Every structure is written in structure tokens, then in C-alpha cells.
Amino acid sequence: MADRKVRTVTLQQMKREGRKITVLTAYDYPMALLIDRAGVDVILVGDSGGMTVLGYDTTIPVTMDEMLMMTKAVTRAVERALVVADMPFMSYEAEPAEAVRNAGRFVKEGLAHAVKVERGLPSLPAVRAIIDAGIPVMGHVGLTPQTTVLTEGFKVQGRALDAARRILDDALALEKAGVFSVVLEAIPSALARVITDRLTIPTIGIGAGPNCDGQVLVTHDLLGFFDRFAPKFTKRYADLATVIGDAVGQFREDVIERRFPGPAHAFSMDEETERALLEE
Ligand code: KIV
């Protein structure tokens, strides 16, 4: 039987053949099951899960243990997609040996197929060490929330010429270091086109326009599940917050009005036992 699994080389082949790559985030078992079944190529266990499922204001506080728990739940569900685990803030910056140990935990304990590391030049020592240890790395340039949130907040990057050049240099340096793909976040479409044309590895855009080799969205944004924060570049395909709110409200009313549970949701016992029980 043909091997249907998506691997890092599959993504590179898709770029060569001009086939678009689809990437979505997942942080738990049921969502990963549905996304994998729908045929999405890559599932990213993003540190965005710190905001969408753990309720932090930013991705800064997310820990290795939290990321590992989410990664394990996702890999239990996935049969086809490539699973990439996001290295959380301060899990790779201090020294390359620590970056390798933490990336190793994602692969050995979390059963992820690859890790993602934010930023270009400053992250190169960590990226090189992880790749040398045999673990595939996805890069991430442009808006890199783990650090930009501390200086500028969530803001489009690379609009000025020198800033655009720096992002291009970051992407080129990551490709040279051996990453298999690079996320381009919140940069002008024209810059994303230049980077995509210059790199032989696939670019995955989020808020980077239509010219990237693939697109990634945060699943909770796409589903309208997490409505506290909605970046301009998100396209909402459903309104789960309303669907869930309505369903929960109906349950509450049904219980208060004694419409639930009905006979269909309850268990009976044989009449004789029931009579004996009542007599007691
Ligand atoms: O954490 C995340 O979900 C990400 C994507 C936005 C690329 O890094």
C-alpha cells in the first residue's frame, strides 16, 4: 500500500510541483482527528494554544510541559499529517544544548515529527544544533510573537526597505542552516513573494498574502471558537462561539424547565425491583 504520510520531503515536492500546502493548528485529540481526516498536510501544535486553550494573554508564559501535553494529545490522533511542535519561549534561546534537549523531548515523548523555532539570525545556533541532532526544524520570521509582543505588540513587519531586507536575510540564513520550511507571519504580500521566489524550501504564510507556497491559520480563529482576539488576516469559516453558546443556553433552559432529561435519556429497572425499592 502506498505511504500516505506527509513528510518534510513531501512539502518540498509540493513546492516544486506548484501544489499549495495547508497547515492548521491543533492542541487536543478531537480537533487533531478532524483536521487530519480533512486532509490538511501539516498540523502545528502552536504555542498559540497558550492563548486559545490555556487562556494566557500572550504566548510568553507557555511552558515545555504544557506544550508537551498538547503535542501528545495531537499525535495520538494523527495518521497522515506532519505534526510540528512549537518550541516555547525560552526553551531554545539560552544555549544550543538545551534547545536540543527540549526539541528531543517533543520527538521522543510527544512523538512530533518536527519542531518550529521563531526568529532568524538570533536563533541560528539553536536551529543548527537541533538539525545536527537529526530533528527537522521549521523556521518562523516576520512577526515572531514570542519576542515582538514584548517590543511592538502584534504589528505588521517589514514595511520599510531595511526591515524587509532583514526578514529576507533571516529566511535565507534559515534555509542555509537546513530548515525544511519557513513560516512568514504578518509581512507585506510583495515581500512574501520575493522570499518565496528566492527560497527552494516552502514558505507558509499567515498574514503574508497569496504568494506563499502554503497557508496556515489558527484553527480557533478559523472556526470562530476563540473570539477574544481576531487578527485582520484571519478568515472566519464558522461561528462556533455562537453555536456553542446557543447549545449551552438551551441545555440550561431545558434543565430549569424540567425538559431534560426526558425518558429517552434515563434508565429503567424491572417493575418488581422498583416496587421493592419504593416500599423500602
Ligand atoms: O503558534 C502558532 O499558532 C503559530 C502560527 C501562527 C504560525 O506560530
mmCIF file of C-alpha atoms and ligand atoms in Angstrom:
data_model
loop_
_atom_site.group_PDB
_atom_site.id
_atom_site.type_symbol
_atom_site.label_atom_id
_atom_site.label_comp_id
_atom_site.label_asym_id
_atom_site.label_seq_id
_atom_site.Cartn_x
_atom_site.Cartn_y
_atom_site.Cartn_z
ATOM 1 C CA MET A 1 0.000 0.000 0.000
ATOM 2 C CA ALA A 2 1.313 3.486 -0.845
ATOM 3 C CA ASP A 3 2.664 5.526 2.090
ATOM 4 C CA ARG A 4 0.172 8.386 2.511
ATOM 5 C CA LYS A 5 2.021 10.066 5.354
ATOM 6 C CA VAL A 6 3.149 13.643 4.834
ATOM 7 C CA ARG A 7 6.879 14.075 5.419
ATOM 8 C CA THR A 8 9.176 17.071 5.141
ATOM 9 C CA VAL A 9 10.220 15.945 1.642
ATOM 10 C CA THR A 10 6.545 15.779 0.616
ATOM 11 C CA LEU A 11 6.249 19.517 1.310
ATOM 12 C CA GLN A 12 9.334 20.288 -0.736
ATOM 13 C CA GLN A 13 7.961 18.193 -3.603
ATOM 14 C CA MET A 14 4.646 20.080 -3.361
ATOM 15 C CA LYS A 15 6.522 23.382 -3.752
ATOM 16 C CA ARG A 16 8.362 22.065 -6.815
ATOM 17 C CA GLU A 17 5.063 20.901 -8.353
ATOM 18 C CA GLY A 18 3.267 24.167 -7.505
ATOM 19 C CA ARG A 19 0.734 22.443 -5.205
ATOM 20 C CA LYS A 20 -0.389 24.575 -2.250
ATOM 21 C CA ILE A 21 0.338 23.319 1.280
ATOM 22 C CA THR A 22 -2.322 23.542 4.011
ATOM 23 C CA VAL A 23 -1.414 23.949 7.691
ATOM 24 C CA LEU A 24 -3.683 24.346 10.730
ATOM 25 C CA THR A 25 -3.066 24.436 14.453
ATOM 26 C CA ALA A 26 -4.401 21.836 16.897
ATOM 27 C CA TYR A 27 -3.917 21.456 20.619
ATOM 28 C CA ASP A 28 -6.069 18.448 21.508
ATOM 29 C CA TYR A 29 -7.128 14.979 20.360
ATOM 30 C CA PRO A 30 -10.624 15.562 18.877
ATOM 31 C CA MET A 31 -9.610 18.630 16.872
ATOM 32 C CA ALA A 32 -6.481 16.904 15.542
ATOM 33 C CA LEU A 33 -8.608 13.918 14.497
ATOM 34 C CA LEU A 34 -10.972 16.125 12.459
ATOM 35 C CA ILE A 35 -8.197 18.195 10.870
ATOM 36 C CA ASP A 36 -6.205 15.102 9.908
ATOM 37 C CA ARG A 37 -9.304 13.426 8.451
ATOM 38 C CA ALA A 38 -9.990 16.564 6.377
ATOM 39 C CA GLY A 39 -6.625 16.078 4.645
ATOM 40 C CA VAL A 40 -4.699 19.091 5.965
ATOM 41 C CA ASP A 41 -0.987 18.472 5.278
ATOM 42 C CA VAL A 42 0.631 19.823 8.441
ATOM 43 C CA ILE A 43 -0.729 20.139 11.979
ATOM 44 C CA LEU A 44 1.087 22.720 14.050
ATOM 45 C CA VAL A 45 0.860 22.381 17.810
ATOM 46 C CA GLY A 46 1.366 26.133 18.100
ATOM 47 C CA ASP A 47 2.241 27.966 21.272
ATOM 48 C CA SER A 48 -0.858 29.970 20.283
ATOM 49 C CA GLY A 49 -2.554 27.174 22.262
ATOM 50 C CA GLY A 50 -1.334 29.054 25.327
ATOM 51 C CA MET A 51 -3.812 31.787 24.376
ATOM 52 C CA THR A 52 -6.612 29.839 22.662
ATOM 53 C CA VAL A 53 -6.909 26.919 25.074
ATOM 54 C CA LEU A 54 -4.959 27.879 28.219
ATOM 55 C CA GLY A 55 -6.172 31.491 28.435
ATOM 56 C CA TYR A 56 -2.845 33.360 28.655
ATOM 57 C CA ASP A 57 -2.767 36.925 27.234
ATOM 58 C CA THR A 58 0.361 36.162 25.168
ATOM 59 C CA THR A 59 2.462 33.116 24.260
ATOM 60 C CA ILE A 60 5.271 34.181 26.638
ATOM 61 C CA PRO A 61 4.234 32.112 29.720
ATOM 62 C CA VAL A 62 3.696 28.831 27.821
ATOM 63 C CA THR A 63 5.894 26.041 29.270
ATOM 64 C CA MET A 64 7.526 22.946 27.793
ATOM 65 C CA ASP A 65 5.247 20.736 29.909
ATOM 66 C CA GLU A 66 2.122 22.472 28.601
ATOM 67 C CA MET A 67 3.356 22.178 25.004
ATOM 68 C CA LEU A 68 4.238 18.513 25.527
ATOM 69 C CA MET A 69 0.814 17.679 26.908
ATOM 70 C CA MET A 70 -0.874 19.273 23.871
ATOM 71 C CA THR A 71 1.586 17.602 21.450
ATOM 72 C CA LYS A 72 0.953 14.135 22.909
ATOM 73 C CA ALA A 73 -2.817 14.578 22.561
ATOM 74 C CA VAL A 74 -2.426 15.655 18.920
ATOM 75 C CA THR A 75 -0.030 12.890 17.854
ATOM 76 C CA ARG A 76 -2.357 10.244 19.375
ATOM 77 C CA ALA A 77 -4.959 11.350 16.815
ATOM 78 C CA VAL A 78 -2.950 11.941 13.657
ATOM 79 C CA GLU A 79 -2.417 9.297 10.972
ATOM 80 C CA ARG A 80 -1.448 11.300 7.889
ATOM 81 C CA ALA A 81 -0.379 14.884 8.611
ATOM 82 C CA LEU A 82 3.111 16.006 9.547
ATOM 83 C CA VAL A 83 2.994 17.170 13.184
ATOM 84 C CA VAL A 84 5.176 20.163 14.074
ATOM 85 C CA ALA A 85 5.555 21.197 17.732
ATOM 86 C CA ASP A 86 6.274 24.829 18.565
ATOM 87 C CA MET A 87 9.311 25.405 20.800
ATOM 88 C CA PRO A 88 8.001 27.757 23.536
ATOM 89 C CA PHE A 89 9.705 30.993 24.572
ATOM 90 C CA MET A 90 12.982 30.359 26.488
ATOM 91 C CA SER A 91 13.141 26.663 25.569
ATOM 92 C CA TYR A 92 15.889 27.241 22.961
ATOM 93 C CA GLU A 93 17.415 30.711 23.433
ATOM 94 C CA ALA A 94 19.814 30.165 26.349
ATOM 95 C CA GLU A 95 22.080 27.556 24.808
ATOM 96 C CA PRO A 96 22.028 25.114 21.884
ATOM 97 C CA ALA A 97 22.395 22.041 24.142
ATOM 98 C CA GLU A 98 19.190 22.982 25.955
ATOM 99 C CA ALA A 99 17.457 23.586 22.616
ATOM 100 C CA VAL A 100 18.437 20.062 21.518
ATOM 101 C CA ARG A 101 17.219 18.522 24.797
ATOM 102 C CA ASN A 102 13.857 20.282 24.521
ATOM 103 C CA ALA A 103 13.416 19.513 20.805
ATOM 104 C CA GLY A 104 14.312 15.904 21.648
ATOM 105 C CA ARG A 105 11.516 15.770 24.232
ATOM 106 C CA PHE A 106 8.989 16.818 21.573
ATOM 107 C CA VAL A 107 10.097 13.966 19.316
ATOM 108 C CA LYS A 108 10.733 11.214 21.900
ATOM 109 C CA GLU A 109 7.930 11.947 24.384
ATOM 110 C CA GLY A 110 5.492 13.950 22.258
ATOM 111 C CA LEU A 111 6.040 11.869 19.074
ATOM 112 C CA ALA A 112 6.122 15.052 16.958
ATOM 113 C CA HIS A 113 7.790 14.826 13.546
ATOM 114 C CA ALA A 114 9.469 18.247 13.668
ATOM 115 C CA VAL A 115 9.747 21.419 15.746
ATOM 116 C CA LYS A 116 9.272 25.102 14.944
ATOM 117 C CA VAL A 117 11.626 27.820 16.180
ATOM 118 C CA GLU A 118 10.876 31.561 15.992
ATOM 119 C CA ARG A 119 13.242 34.246 14.559
ATOM 120 C CA GLY A 120 16.093 34.139 12.050
ATOM 121 C CA LEU A 121 19.685 35.143 12.815
ATOM 122 C CA PRO A 122 19.404 35.119 16.647
ATOM 123 C CA SER A 123 18.032 31.559 16.584
ATOM 124 C CA LEU A 124 20.606 30.087 14.177
ATOM 125 C CA PRO A 125 22.808 28.395 16.846
ATOM 126 C CA ALA A 126 19.748 26.602 18.254
ATOM 127 C CA VAL A 127 18.393 25.749 14.784
ATOM 128 C CA ARG A 128 21.736 24.300 13.634
ATOM 129 C CA ALA A 129 22.170 22.247 16.807
ATOM 130 C CA ILE A 130 18.651 20.776 16.586
ATOM 131 C CA ILE A 131 19.092 19.890 12.904
ATOM 132 C CA ASP A 132 22.525 18.350 13.650
ATOM 133 C CA ALA A 133 20.814 16.190 16.261
ATOM 134 C CA GLY A 134 18.576 14.831 13.482
ATOM 135 C CA ILE A 135 15.368 16.722 14.200
ATOM 136 C CA PRO A 136 13.702 18.631 11.321
ATOM 137 C CA VAL A 137 13.122 22.331 12.034
ATOM 138 C CA MET A 138 10.561 24.766 10.612
ATOM 139 C CA GLY A 139 11.627 28.429 10.791
ATOM 140 C CA HIS A 140 9.377 31.419 11.544
ATOM 141 C CA VAL A 141 10.173 35.023 10.531
ATOM 142 C CA GLY A 142 8.377 38.367 10.175
ATOM 143 C CA LEU A 143 6.114 38.844 13.174
ATOM 144 C CA THR A 144 7.505 36.457 15.781
ATOM 145 C CA PRO A 145 5.032 36.810 18.671
ATOM 146 C CA GLN A 146 7.356 35.434 21.386
ATOM 147 C CA THR A 147 9.591 38.490 21.045
ATOM 148 C CA THR A 148 7.680 41.129 19.056
ATOM 149 C CA VAL A 149 4.948 41.170 21.668
ATOM 150 C CA LEU A 150 7.484 42.497 24.213
ATOM 151 C CA THR A 151 8.635 45.364 21.965
ATOM 152 C CA GLU A 152 5.943 46.312 19.442
ATOM 153 C CA GLY A 153 2.904 44.123 20.096
ATOM 154 C CA PHE A 154 1.178 42.332 17.217
ATOM 155 C CA LYS A 155 2.267 44.612 14.340
ATOM 156 C CA VAL A 156 2.949 44.059 10.619
ATOM 157 C CA GLN A 157 6.700 43.658 9.974
ATOM 158 C CA GLY A 158 8.940 44.508 7.006
ATOM 159 C CA ARG A 159 7.150 47.508 5.537
ATOM 160 C CA ALA A 160 10.329 49.643 5.388
ATOM 161 C CA LEU A 161 13.093 48.597 2.971
ATOM 162 C CA ASP A 162 15.758 47.860 5.628
ATOM 163 C CA ALA A 163 13.255 45.837 7.699
ATOM 164 C CA ALA A 164 12.173 43.905 4.572
ATOM 165 C CA ARG A 165 15.836 43.141 3.772
ATOM 166 C CA ARG A 166 16.406 41.872 7.322
ATOM 167 C CA ILE A 167 13.455 39.473 7.048
ATOM 168 C CA LEU A 168 14.697 38.211 3.657
ATOM 169 C CA ASP A 169 18.183 37.701 5.170
ATOM 170 C CA ASP A 170 16.644 35.814 8.109
ATOM 171 C CA ALA A 171 14.783 33.493 5.736
ATOM 172 C CA LEU A 172 17.877 32.894 3.569
ATOM 173 C CA ALA A 173 20.023 32.165 6.637
ATOM 174 C CA LEU A 174 17.447 29.686 7.940
ATOM 175 C CA GLU A 175 17.341 27.908 4.585
ATOM 176 C CA LYS A 176 21.142 27.704 4.594
ATOM 177 C CA ALA A 177 21.054 26.281 8.133
ATOM 178 C CA GLY A 178 18.823 23.463 6.837
ATOM 179 C CA VAL A 179 15.233 24.228 7.909
ATOM 180 C CA PHE A 180 12.690 22.327 5.809
ATOM 181 C CA SER A 181 10.181 25.180 5.593
ATOM 182 C CA VAL A 182 9.625 28.673 6.959
ATOM 183 C CA VAL A 183 6.540 30.461 8.306
ATOM 184 C CA LEU A 184 6.154 34.082 7.142
ATOM 185 C CA GLU A 185 3.905 35.966 9.565
ATOM 186 C CA ALA A 186 2.325 39.408 9.096
ATOM 187 C CA ILE A 187 4.508 40.820 6.318
ATOM 188 C CA PRO A 188 3.518 42.609 3.079
ATOM 189 C CA SER A 189 2.499 40.285 0.224
ATOM 190 C CA ALA A 190 5.221 41.681 -2.059
ATOM 191 C CA LEU A 191 7.931 40.753 0.443
ATOM 192 C CA ALA A 192 6.436 37.269 0.872
ATOM 193 C CA ARG A 193 6.554 36.829 -2.902
ATOM 194 C CA VAL A 194 10.245 37.795 -3.050
ATOM 195 C CA ILE A 195 11.110 35.385 -0.202
ATOM 196 C CA THR A 196 9.040 32.579 -1.727
ATOM 197 C CA ASP A 197 10.768 33.045 -5.101
ATOM 198 C CA ARG A 198 14.245 33.150 -3.551
ATOM 199 C CA LEU A 199 13.880 30.064 -1.334
ATOM 200 C CA THR A 200 13.847 26.475 -2.567
ATOM 201 C CA ILE A 201 12.107 25.354 0.656
ATOM 202 C CA PRO A 202 8.356 26.048 1.037
ATOM 203 C CA THR A 203 7.099 29.227 2.679
ATOM 204 C CA ILE A 204 3.940 29.015 4.784
ATOM 205 C CA GLY A 205 2.128 32.333 5.122
ATOM 206 C CA ILE A 206 -0.096 33.762 7.819
ATOM 207 C CA GLY A 207 -0.987 37.369 7.073
ATOM 208 C CA ALA A 208 1.602 37.252 4.262
ATOM 209 C CA GLY A 209 -0.705 37.296 1.232
ATOM 210 C CA PRO A 210 -1.414 34.768 -1.501
ATOM 211 C CA ASN A 211 2.085 34.242 -2.906
ATOM 212 C CA CYS A 212 3.402 31.793 -0.300
ATOM 213 C CA ASP A 213 3.705 28.064 -1.019
ATOM 214 C CA GLY A 214 1.179 27.295 1.721
ATOM 215 C CA GLN A 215 -1.111 28.919 4.264
ATOM 216 C CA VAL A 216 -1.532 28.435 7.996
ATOM 217 C CA LEU A 217 -4.320 29.661 10.268
ATOM 218 C CA VAL A 218 -5.020 29.270 13.954
ATOM 219 C CA THR A 219 -7.926 26.801 13.916
ATOM 220 C CA HIS A 220 -9.771 28.542 16.739
ATOM 221 C CA ASP A 221 -9.797 31.762 14.643
ATOM 222 C CA LEU A 222 -10.983 29.928 11.505
ATOM 223 C CA LEU A 223 -13.817 28.316 13.458
ATOM 224 C CA GLY A 224 -14.828 31.475 15.322
ATOM 225 C CA PHE A 225 -14.242 29.488 18.517
ATOM 226 C CA PHE A 226 -11.971 31.973 20.268
ATOM 227 C CA ASP A 227 -13.494 35.439 19.884
ATOM 228 C CA ARG A 228 -11.305 37.454 22.292
ATOM 229 C CA PHE A 229 -8.764 38.299 19.584
ATOM 230 C CA ALA A 230 -9.213 38.214 15.766
ATOM 231 C CA PRO A 231 -6.283 39.349 13.609
ATOM 232 C CA LYS A 232 -7.181 41.085 10.303
ATOM 233 C CA PHE A 233 -5.604 38.269 8.273
ATOM 234 C CA THR A 234 -7.885 35.585 9.701
ATOM 235 C CA LYS A 235 -10.761 34.290 7.604
ATOM 236 C CA ARG A 236 -13.621 33.015 9.748
ATOM 237 C CA TYR A 237 -15.296 29.966 8.192
ATOM 238 C CA ALA A 238 -17.700 29.216 11.065
ATOM 239 C CA ASP A 239 -19.135 30.814 14.177
ATOM 240 C CA LEU A 240 -18.638 28.125 16.796
ATOM 241 C CA ALA A 241 -18.751 30.613 19.676
ATOM 242 C CA THR A 242 -22.412 31.299 18.816
ATOM 243 C CA VAL A 243 -23.220 27.625 18.125
ATOM 244 C CA ILE A 244 -21.719 26.577 21.483
ATOM 245 C CA GLY A 245 -23.262 29.499 23.379
ATOM 246 C CA ASP A 246 -26.732 28.644 21.965
ATOM 247 C CA ALA A 247 -26.392 24.922 22.745
ATOM 248 C CA VAL A 248 -25.239 25.589 26.309
ATOM 249 C CA GLY A 249 -28.075 28.103 26.823
ATOM 250 C CA GLN A 250 -30.650 25.552 25.570
ATOM 251 C CA PHE A 251 -29.284 22.887 27.944
ATOM 252 C CA ARG A 252 -29.560 25.309 30.859
ATOM 253 C CA GLU A 253 -33.170 26.219 29.994
ATOM 254 C CA ASP A 254 -34.143 22.572 29.463
ATOM 255 C CA VAL A 255 -32.862 21.651 32.929
ATOM 256 C CA ILE A 256 -34.518 24.629 34.616
ATOM 257 C CA GLU A 257 -37.820 23.982 32.790
ATOM 258 C CA ARG A 258 -37.591 20.211 33.523
ATOM 259 C CA ARG A 259 -37.481 19.276 29.825
ATOM 260 C CA PHE A 260 -34.156 17.437 30.265
ATOM 261 C CA PRO A 261 -33.532 14.609 30.928
ATOM 262 C CA GLY A 262 -36.575 13.003 29.244
ATOM 263 C CA PRO A 263 -37.462 9.289 29.099
ATOM 264 C CA ALA A 264 -35.032 8.804 26.195
ATOM 265 C CA HIS A 265 -32.080 9.866 28.379
ATOM 266 C CA ALA A 266 -32.939 7.855 31.524
ATOM 267 C CA PHE A 267 -32.552 4.216 32.625
ATOM 268 C CA SER A 268 -35.287 1.944 33.943
ATOM 269 C CA MET A 269 -35.215 -1.088 36.274
ATOM 270 C CA ASP A 270 -37.644 -4.016 36.256
ATOM 271 C CA GLU A 271 -41.006 -3.232 37.851
ATOM 272 C CA GLU A 272 -40.711 -5.720 40.700
ATOM 273 C CA THR A 273 -37.359 -4.342 41.869
ATOM 274 C CA GLU A 274 -38.660 -0.806 41.545
ATOM 275 C CA ARG A 275 -41.686 -1.653 43.717
ATOM 276 C CA ALA A 276 -39.472 -3.313 46.359
ATOM 277 C CA LEU A 277 -37.138 -0.343 46.376
ATOM 278 C CA LEU A 278 -40.024 2.112 46.823
ATOM 279 C CA GLU A 279 -41.521 0.041 49.641
ATOM 280 C CA GLU A 280 -38.196 0.116 51.476
HETATM 281 O O1 KIV B 1 1.659 29.381 17.466
HETATM 282 C C1 KIV B 1 1.138 29.415 16.336
HETATM 283 O O2 KIV B 1 -0.047 29.081 16.145
HETATM 284 C C2 KIV B 1 1.962 29.855 15.223
HETATM 285 C C3 KIV B 1 1.276 30.108 13.915
HETATM 286 C C4 KIV B 1 0.562 31.384 13.971
HETATM 287 C C5 KIV B 1 2.211 30.045 12.778
HETATM 288 O O3 KIV B 1 3.128 30.033 15.392
#
